[in-house]
Coordinates of C-alpha atoms in Angstrom, one line a residue:
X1 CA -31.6 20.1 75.6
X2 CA -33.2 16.6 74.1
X3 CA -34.8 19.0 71.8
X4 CA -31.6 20.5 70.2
X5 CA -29.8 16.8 70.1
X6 CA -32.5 15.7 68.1
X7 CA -32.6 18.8 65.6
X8 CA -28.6 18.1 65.6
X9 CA -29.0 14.6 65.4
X10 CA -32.2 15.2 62.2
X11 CA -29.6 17.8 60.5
X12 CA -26.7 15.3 60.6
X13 CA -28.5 12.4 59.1
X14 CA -29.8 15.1 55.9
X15 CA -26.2 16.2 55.7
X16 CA -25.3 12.2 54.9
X17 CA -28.5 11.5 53.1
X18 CA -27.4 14.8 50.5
X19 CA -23.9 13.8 50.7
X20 CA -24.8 9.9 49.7
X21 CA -27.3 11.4 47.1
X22 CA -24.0 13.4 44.9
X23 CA -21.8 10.6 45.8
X24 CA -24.8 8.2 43.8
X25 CA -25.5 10.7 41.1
X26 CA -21.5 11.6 40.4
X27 CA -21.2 7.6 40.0
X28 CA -23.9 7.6 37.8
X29 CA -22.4 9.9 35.6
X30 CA -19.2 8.1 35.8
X31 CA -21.0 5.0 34.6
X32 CA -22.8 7.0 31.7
X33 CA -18.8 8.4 30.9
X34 CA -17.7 4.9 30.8
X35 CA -20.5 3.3 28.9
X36 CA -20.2 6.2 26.6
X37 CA -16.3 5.4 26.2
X38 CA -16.9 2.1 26.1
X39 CA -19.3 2.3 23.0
X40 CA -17.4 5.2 20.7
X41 CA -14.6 2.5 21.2
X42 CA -16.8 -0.2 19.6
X43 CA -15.3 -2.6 17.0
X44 CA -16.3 -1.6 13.5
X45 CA -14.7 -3.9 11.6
X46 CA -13.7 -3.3 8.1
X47 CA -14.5 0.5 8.4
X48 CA -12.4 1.9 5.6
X49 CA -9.6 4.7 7.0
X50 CA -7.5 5.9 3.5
X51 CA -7.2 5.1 0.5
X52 CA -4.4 5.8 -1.7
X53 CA -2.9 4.6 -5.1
X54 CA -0.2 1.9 -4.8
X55 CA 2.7 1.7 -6.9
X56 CA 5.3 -0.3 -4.5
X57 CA 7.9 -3.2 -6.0
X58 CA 4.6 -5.8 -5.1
X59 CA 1.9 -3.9 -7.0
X60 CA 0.4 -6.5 -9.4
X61 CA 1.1 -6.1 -13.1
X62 CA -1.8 -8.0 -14.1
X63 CA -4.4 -5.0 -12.4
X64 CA -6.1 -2.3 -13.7
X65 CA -5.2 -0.6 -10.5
X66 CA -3.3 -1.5 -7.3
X67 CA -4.5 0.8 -4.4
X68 CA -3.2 0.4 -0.3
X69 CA -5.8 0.7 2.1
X70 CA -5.6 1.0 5.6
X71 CA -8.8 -0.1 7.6
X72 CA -10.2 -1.3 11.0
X73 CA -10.0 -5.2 12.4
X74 CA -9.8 -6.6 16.2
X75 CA -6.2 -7.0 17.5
X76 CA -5.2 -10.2 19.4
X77 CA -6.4 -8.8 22.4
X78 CA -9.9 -8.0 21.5
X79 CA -9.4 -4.3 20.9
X80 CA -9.7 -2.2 17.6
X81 CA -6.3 -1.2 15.7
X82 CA -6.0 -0.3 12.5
X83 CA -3.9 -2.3 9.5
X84 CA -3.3 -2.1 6.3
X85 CA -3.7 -3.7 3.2
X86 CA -3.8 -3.6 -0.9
X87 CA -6.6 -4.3 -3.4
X88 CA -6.0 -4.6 -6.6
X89 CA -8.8 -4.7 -9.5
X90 CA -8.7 -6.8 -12.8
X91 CA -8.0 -5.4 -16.3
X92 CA -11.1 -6.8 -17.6
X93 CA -14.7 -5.5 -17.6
X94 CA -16.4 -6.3 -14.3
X95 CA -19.3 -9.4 -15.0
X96 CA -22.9 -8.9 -13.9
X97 CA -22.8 -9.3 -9.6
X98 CA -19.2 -8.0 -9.8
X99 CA -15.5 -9.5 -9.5
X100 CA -15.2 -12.6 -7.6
X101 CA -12.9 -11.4 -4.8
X102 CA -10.2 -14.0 -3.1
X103 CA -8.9 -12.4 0.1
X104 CA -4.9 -13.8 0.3
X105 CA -3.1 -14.3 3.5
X106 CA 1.2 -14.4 3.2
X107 CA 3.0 -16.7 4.6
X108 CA 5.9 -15.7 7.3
X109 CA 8.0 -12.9 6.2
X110 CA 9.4 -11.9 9.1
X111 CA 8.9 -10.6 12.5
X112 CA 10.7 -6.7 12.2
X113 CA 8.7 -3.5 11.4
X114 CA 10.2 -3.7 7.6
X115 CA 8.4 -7.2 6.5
X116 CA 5.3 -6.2 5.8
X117 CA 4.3 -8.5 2.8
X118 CA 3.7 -5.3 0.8
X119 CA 6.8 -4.4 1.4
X120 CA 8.3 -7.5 0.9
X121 CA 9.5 -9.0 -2.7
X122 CA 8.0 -12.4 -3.8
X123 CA 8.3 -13.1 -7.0
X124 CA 6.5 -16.5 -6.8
X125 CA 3.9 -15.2 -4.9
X126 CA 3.6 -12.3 -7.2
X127 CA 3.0 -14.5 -10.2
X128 CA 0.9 -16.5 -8.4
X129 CA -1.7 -13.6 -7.4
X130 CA -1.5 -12.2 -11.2
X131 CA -2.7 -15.2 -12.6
X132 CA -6.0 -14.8 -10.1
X133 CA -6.4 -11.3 -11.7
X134 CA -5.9 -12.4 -15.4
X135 CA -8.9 -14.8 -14.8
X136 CA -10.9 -11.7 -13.3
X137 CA -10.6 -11.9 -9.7
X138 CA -10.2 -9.2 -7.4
X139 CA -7.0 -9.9 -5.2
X140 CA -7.2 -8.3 -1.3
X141 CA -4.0 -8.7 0.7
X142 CA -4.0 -7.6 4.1
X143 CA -0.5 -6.9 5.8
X144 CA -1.8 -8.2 9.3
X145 CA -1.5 -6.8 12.6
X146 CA 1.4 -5.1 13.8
X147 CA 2.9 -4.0 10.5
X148 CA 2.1 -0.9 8.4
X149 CA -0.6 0.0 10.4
X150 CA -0.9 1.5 14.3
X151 CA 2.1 1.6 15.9
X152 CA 3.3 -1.9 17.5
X153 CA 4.0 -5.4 17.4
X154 CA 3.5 -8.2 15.0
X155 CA 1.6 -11.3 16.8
X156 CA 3.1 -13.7 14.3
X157 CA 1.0 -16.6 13.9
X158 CA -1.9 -15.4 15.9
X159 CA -5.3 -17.3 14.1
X160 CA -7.3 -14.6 15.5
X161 CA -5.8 -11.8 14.3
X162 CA -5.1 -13.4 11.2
X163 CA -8.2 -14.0 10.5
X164 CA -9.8 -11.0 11.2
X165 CA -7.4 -9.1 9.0
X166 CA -7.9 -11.2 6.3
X167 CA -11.7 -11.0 6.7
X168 CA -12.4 -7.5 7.6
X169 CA -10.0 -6.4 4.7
X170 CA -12.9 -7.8 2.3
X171 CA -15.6 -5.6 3.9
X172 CA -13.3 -2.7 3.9
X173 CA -12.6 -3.2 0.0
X174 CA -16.6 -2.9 -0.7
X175 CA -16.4 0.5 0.9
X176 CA -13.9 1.5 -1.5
X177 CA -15.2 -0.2 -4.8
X178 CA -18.5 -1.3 -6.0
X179 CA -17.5 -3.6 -8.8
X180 CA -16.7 -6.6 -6.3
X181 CA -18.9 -9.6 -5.9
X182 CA -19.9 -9.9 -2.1
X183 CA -19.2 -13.7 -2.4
X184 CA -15.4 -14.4 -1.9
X185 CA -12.8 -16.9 -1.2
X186 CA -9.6 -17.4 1.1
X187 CA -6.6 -18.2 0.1
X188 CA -2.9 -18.1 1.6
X189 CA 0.3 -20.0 1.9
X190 CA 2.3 -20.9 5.1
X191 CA 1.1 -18.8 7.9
X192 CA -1.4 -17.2 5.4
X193 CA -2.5 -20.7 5.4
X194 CA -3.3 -21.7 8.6
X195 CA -4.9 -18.1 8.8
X196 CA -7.1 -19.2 5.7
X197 CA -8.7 -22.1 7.9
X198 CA -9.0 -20.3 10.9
X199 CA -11.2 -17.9 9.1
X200 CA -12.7 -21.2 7.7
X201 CA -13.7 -22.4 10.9
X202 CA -14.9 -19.1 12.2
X203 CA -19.0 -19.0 12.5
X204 CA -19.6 -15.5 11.9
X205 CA -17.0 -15.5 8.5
X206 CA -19.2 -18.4 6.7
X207 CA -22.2 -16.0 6.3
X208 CA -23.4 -12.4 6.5
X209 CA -23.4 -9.6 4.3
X210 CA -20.5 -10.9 2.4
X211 CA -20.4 -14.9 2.7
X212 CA -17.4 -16.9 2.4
X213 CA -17.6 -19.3 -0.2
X214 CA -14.4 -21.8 0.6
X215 CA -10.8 -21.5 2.0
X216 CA -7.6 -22.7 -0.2
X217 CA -4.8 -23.5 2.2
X218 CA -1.4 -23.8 0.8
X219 CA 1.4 -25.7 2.9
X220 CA -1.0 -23.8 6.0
X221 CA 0.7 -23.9 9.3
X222 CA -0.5 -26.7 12.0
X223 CA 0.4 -29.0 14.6
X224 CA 4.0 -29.1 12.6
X225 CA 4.9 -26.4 15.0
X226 CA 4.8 -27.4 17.8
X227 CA 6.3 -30.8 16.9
X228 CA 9.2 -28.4 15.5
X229 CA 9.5 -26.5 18.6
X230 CA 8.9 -29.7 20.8
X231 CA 12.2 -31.1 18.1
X232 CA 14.2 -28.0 19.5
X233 CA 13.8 -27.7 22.8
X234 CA 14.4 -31.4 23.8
X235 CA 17.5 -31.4 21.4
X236 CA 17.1 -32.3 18.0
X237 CA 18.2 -31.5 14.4
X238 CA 16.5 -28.1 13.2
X239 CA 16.5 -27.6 9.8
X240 CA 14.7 -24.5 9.5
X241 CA 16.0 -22.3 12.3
X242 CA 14.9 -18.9 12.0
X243 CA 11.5 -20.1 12.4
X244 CA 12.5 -20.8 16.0
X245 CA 13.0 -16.7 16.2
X246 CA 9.6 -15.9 14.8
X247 CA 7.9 -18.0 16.3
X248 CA 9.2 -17.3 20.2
X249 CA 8.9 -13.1 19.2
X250 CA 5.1 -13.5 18.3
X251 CA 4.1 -16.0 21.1
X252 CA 5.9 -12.9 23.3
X253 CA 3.5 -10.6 22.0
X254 CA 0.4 -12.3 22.8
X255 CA 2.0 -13.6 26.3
X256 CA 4.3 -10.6 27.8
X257 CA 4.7 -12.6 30.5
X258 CA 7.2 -15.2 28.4
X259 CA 10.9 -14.7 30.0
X260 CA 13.2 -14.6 26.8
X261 CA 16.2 -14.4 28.9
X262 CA 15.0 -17.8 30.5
X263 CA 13.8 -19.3 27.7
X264 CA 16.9 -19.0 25.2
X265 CA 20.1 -20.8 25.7
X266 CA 23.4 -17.9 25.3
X267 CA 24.2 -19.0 21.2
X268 CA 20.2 -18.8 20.7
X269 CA 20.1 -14.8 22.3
X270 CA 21.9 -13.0 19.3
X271 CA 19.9 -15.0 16.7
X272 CA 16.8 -14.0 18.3
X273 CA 17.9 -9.9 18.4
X274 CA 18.6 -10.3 14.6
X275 CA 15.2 -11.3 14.4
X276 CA 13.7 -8.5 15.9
X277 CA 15.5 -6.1 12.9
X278 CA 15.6 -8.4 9.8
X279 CA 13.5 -9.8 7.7
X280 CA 13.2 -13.8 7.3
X281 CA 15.9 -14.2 4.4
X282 CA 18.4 -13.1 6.1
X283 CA 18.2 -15.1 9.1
X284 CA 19.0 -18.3 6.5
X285 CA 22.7 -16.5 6.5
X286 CA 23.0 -16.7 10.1
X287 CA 25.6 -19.4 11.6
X288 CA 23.6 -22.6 12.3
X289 CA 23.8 -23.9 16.0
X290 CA 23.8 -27.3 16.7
X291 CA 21.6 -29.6 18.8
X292 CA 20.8 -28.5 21.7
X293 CA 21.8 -24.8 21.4
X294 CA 18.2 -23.7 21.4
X295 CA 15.9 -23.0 24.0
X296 CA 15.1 -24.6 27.5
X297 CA 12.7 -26.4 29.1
X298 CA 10.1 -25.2 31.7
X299 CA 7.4 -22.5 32.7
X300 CA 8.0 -20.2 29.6
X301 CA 8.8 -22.9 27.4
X302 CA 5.2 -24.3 28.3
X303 CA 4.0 -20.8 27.6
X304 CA 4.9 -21.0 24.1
X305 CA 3.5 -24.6 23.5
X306 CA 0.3 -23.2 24.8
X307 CA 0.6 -20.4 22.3
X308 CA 0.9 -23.1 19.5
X309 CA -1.9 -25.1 21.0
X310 CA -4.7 -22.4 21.6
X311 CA -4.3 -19.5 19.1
X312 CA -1.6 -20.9 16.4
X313 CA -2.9 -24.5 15.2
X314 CA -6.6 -24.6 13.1
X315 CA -6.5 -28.4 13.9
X316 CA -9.5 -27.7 16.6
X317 CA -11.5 -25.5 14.6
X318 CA -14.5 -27.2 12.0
X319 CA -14.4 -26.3 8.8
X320 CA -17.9 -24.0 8.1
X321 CA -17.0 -24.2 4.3
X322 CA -15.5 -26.4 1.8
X323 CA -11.7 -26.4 2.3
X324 CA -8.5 -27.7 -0.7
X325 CA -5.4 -28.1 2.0
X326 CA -2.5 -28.3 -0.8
X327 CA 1.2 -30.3 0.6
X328 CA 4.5 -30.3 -1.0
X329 CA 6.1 -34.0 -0.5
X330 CA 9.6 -32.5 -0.1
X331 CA 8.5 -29.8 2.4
X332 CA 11.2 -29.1 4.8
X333 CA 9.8 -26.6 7.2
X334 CA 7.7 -26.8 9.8
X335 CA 4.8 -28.2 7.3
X336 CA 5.3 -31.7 6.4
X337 CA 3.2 -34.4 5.1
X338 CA 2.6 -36.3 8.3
X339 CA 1.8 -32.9 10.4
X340 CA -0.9 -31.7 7.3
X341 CA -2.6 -35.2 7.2
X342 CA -3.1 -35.3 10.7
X343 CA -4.8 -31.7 10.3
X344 CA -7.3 -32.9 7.5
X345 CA -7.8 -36.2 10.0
X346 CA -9.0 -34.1 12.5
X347 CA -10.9 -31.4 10.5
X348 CA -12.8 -34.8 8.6
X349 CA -13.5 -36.2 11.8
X350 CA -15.9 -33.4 12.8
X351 CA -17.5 -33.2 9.2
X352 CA -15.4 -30.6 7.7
X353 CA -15.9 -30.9 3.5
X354 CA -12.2 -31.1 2.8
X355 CA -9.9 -31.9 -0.4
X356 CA -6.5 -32.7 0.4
X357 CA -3.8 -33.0 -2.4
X358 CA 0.0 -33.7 -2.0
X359 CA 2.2 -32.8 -4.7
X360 CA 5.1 -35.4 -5.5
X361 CA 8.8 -33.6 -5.3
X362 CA 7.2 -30.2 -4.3
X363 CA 8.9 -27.6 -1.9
X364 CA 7.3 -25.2 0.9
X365 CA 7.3 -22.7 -2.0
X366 CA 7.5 -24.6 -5.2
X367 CA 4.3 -26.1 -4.9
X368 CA 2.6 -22.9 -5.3
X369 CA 2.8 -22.8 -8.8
X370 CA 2.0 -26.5 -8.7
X371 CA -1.2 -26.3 -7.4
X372 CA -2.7 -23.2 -9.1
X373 CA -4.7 -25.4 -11.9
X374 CA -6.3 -27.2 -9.1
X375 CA -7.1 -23.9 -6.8
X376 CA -8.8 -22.5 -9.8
X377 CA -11.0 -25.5 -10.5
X378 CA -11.6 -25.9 -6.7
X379 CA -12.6 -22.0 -6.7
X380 CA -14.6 -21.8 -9.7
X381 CA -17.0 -24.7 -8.3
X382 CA -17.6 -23.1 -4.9
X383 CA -18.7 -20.1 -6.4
X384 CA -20.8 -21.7 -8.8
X385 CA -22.2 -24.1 -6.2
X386 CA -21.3 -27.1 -7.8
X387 CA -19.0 -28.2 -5.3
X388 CA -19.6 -31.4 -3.3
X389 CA -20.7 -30.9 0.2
X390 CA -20.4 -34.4 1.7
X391 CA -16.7 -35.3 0.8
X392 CA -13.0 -35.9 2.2
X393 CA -10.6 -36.8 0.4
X394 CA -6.9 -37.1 -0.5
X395 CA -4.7 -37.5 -3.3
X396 CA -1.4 -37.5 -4.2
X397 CA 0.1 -35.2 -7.5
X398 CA 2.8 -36.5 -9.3
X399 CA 5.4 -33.8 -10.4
X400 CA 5.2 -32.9 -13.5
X401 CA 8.3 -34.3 -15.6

């Protein structure tokens, strides 16, 4: 009787050994399955999707050819989505080592599906971008995350994503021509802006296969945010409202977890679901509230500050390259003077090789045109290497009478 226990008892334990052993050996395969996931889903940034010939109300006069790209860059969230873009090629020959190439980043256009900046007219920024090409520069313009590309929403003034769109669009453009010059610059206004010193404060932009020669930030995005959205919410004056929209829609994106219900006040709701299917112009149109008609204090309203804070303001970041930060005196929006200086004080503090001009009597968007003799000087020494490395400075432009 012992006997057959124990031959019981022997059989048992194999039965849990071989059942442990296929338990261990289907979780090894699982594993393998997941790694295997895991890696096809790797992020290959600037990995070149389609290609086709662009002929859209924005296509550059100035270019021998305007194509739209769509290509691979990492989403807000750290995962791989697909965007797209235009490059467009000078008219003249391309020099020895290729075209120069200047990566541009638009400023806001809008937060609904339709405002893609390459869908979106511009005529300033239009004139602007074919005066790069008629001095042979090749002119990349990404349409960011969120528009144009994958189906979902814009992040609106993520830095991450910005930058990484506006970066990855260069390595993308290389895989479609080979008449560029792997040394390039970035340059945007507004939003584009603050995206252009975010990717000059990135490590891994300032080098590598195709190194980043300086940033030129136009009226960039900063702390003026938040002290705009600080102004709003504790019942001030708002000059430029439907910035309030924009902004609260993209810091939703990135944070899901922001109650819009809670964090609007009832004449703020319907301007907010305009924004969601219009484009920034016509939000000017809409009635203007008063003081104190905006948005409310608390948990979600801290949610958005953090937003500013940690993914929307460079101010933290040092400059890896030599930066010109370019100001409008009579900039209304959220950009002003004092917000921008404090920006260049903090990215001189930590070393950052920064020129900072200020144009006398010059708008958000007038001073665009303004400053395009000084961008071009400021570009043509960083990629001849004649720029200083060891300065900071400021000056102020007088408007030309």
């Amino acid at each position: 009787m012992f006997k057959e226990e124990l031959i019981f008892h022997n059989a048992k334990q194999c039965k849990s050994k071989m059942i442990l052993m296929v338990l261990l050996v289907a979780f090894v395969f699982l594993l393998s399955a997941c790694t295997s996931f895991q890696s096809s889903h790797k992020i290959v940034e600037g990995q070149l999707r389609s290609v086709q010939e662009f002929n859209g109300s924005t296509a550059l006069l100035e270019a021998s050819k305007n194509v739209q790209i769509s290509y691979t860059t990492t989403s807000f969230n750290g995962q791989p989505i697909t965007v797209k873009g235009t490059i467009a090629l000078p008219k003249m020959p391309a020099p020895q080592g290729g075209y120069p190439v200047i990566s541009w980043g638009s400023g806001t256009t809008g937060f609904a599906p339709q405002c893609m900046p390459s869908a979106s007219d511009n005529s300033t920024r239009d004139a602007y971008l074919n005066e790069w090409l008629k001095r042979g520069y090749a002119v990349l313009q990404t349409d960011y995350e969120g528009w144009g590309g994958e189906i979902g929403h814009r992040p609106l003034l993520d830095g991450p994503s910005n930058a990484a769109a506006l970066t990855d669009i260069v390595t993308a453009a290389h895989r479609y021509s080979d008449q560029l010059s792997n040394e390039w610059i970035v340059v945007g206004h507004s939003e584009g802006g603050g995206a252009a010193l975010w990717v000059a404060g990135l490590t891994q932009q300032a080098g590598g296969k195709y190194p980043l020669k300086g940033a030129i930030a136009i009226a960039p995005v900063g702390p003026g945010i938040l002290k705009f959205m600080d102004n709003a919410v504790n019942g001030g004056v708002v000059h430029a409202q439907p910035f309030l929209s924009v902004t609260v829609l993209g810091a939703s994106i990135v944070d899901p977890s922001i109650d819009l219900d809670k964090l609007l006040k009832a004449p703020m709701k319907p301007q907010l679901e305009t924004a969601k299917t219009q484009c920034l112009a016509p939000l000017f149109k809409l009635k203007q509230l008063q003081s104190g008609e905006y948005l409310n204090a608390g948990t979600d309203y801290n949610k958005i500050a953090k937003f500013l804070k940690q993914r929307q303001d460079p101010s933290a970041q040092t400059m890896k390259v030599p930066v010109l930060i370019i100001q409008g005196t009579q900039d209304e929006t959220t950009v002003t003077p004092v917000t921008t200086s404090k920006m260049v004080a903090d990215f001189c503090s930590r070393g950052g090789v920064v020129e900072y001009q200020e144009y006398s009597g010059e708008t958000h968007r007038s001073v665009i045109p303004a400053s395009q003799t000084d961008a071009f000087d400021f570009a043509s020494q960083v990629f001849s290497g004649q720029h200083s490395n060891n300065i900071c400075i400021s000056d102020v432009k007088q408007k030309a009478s």
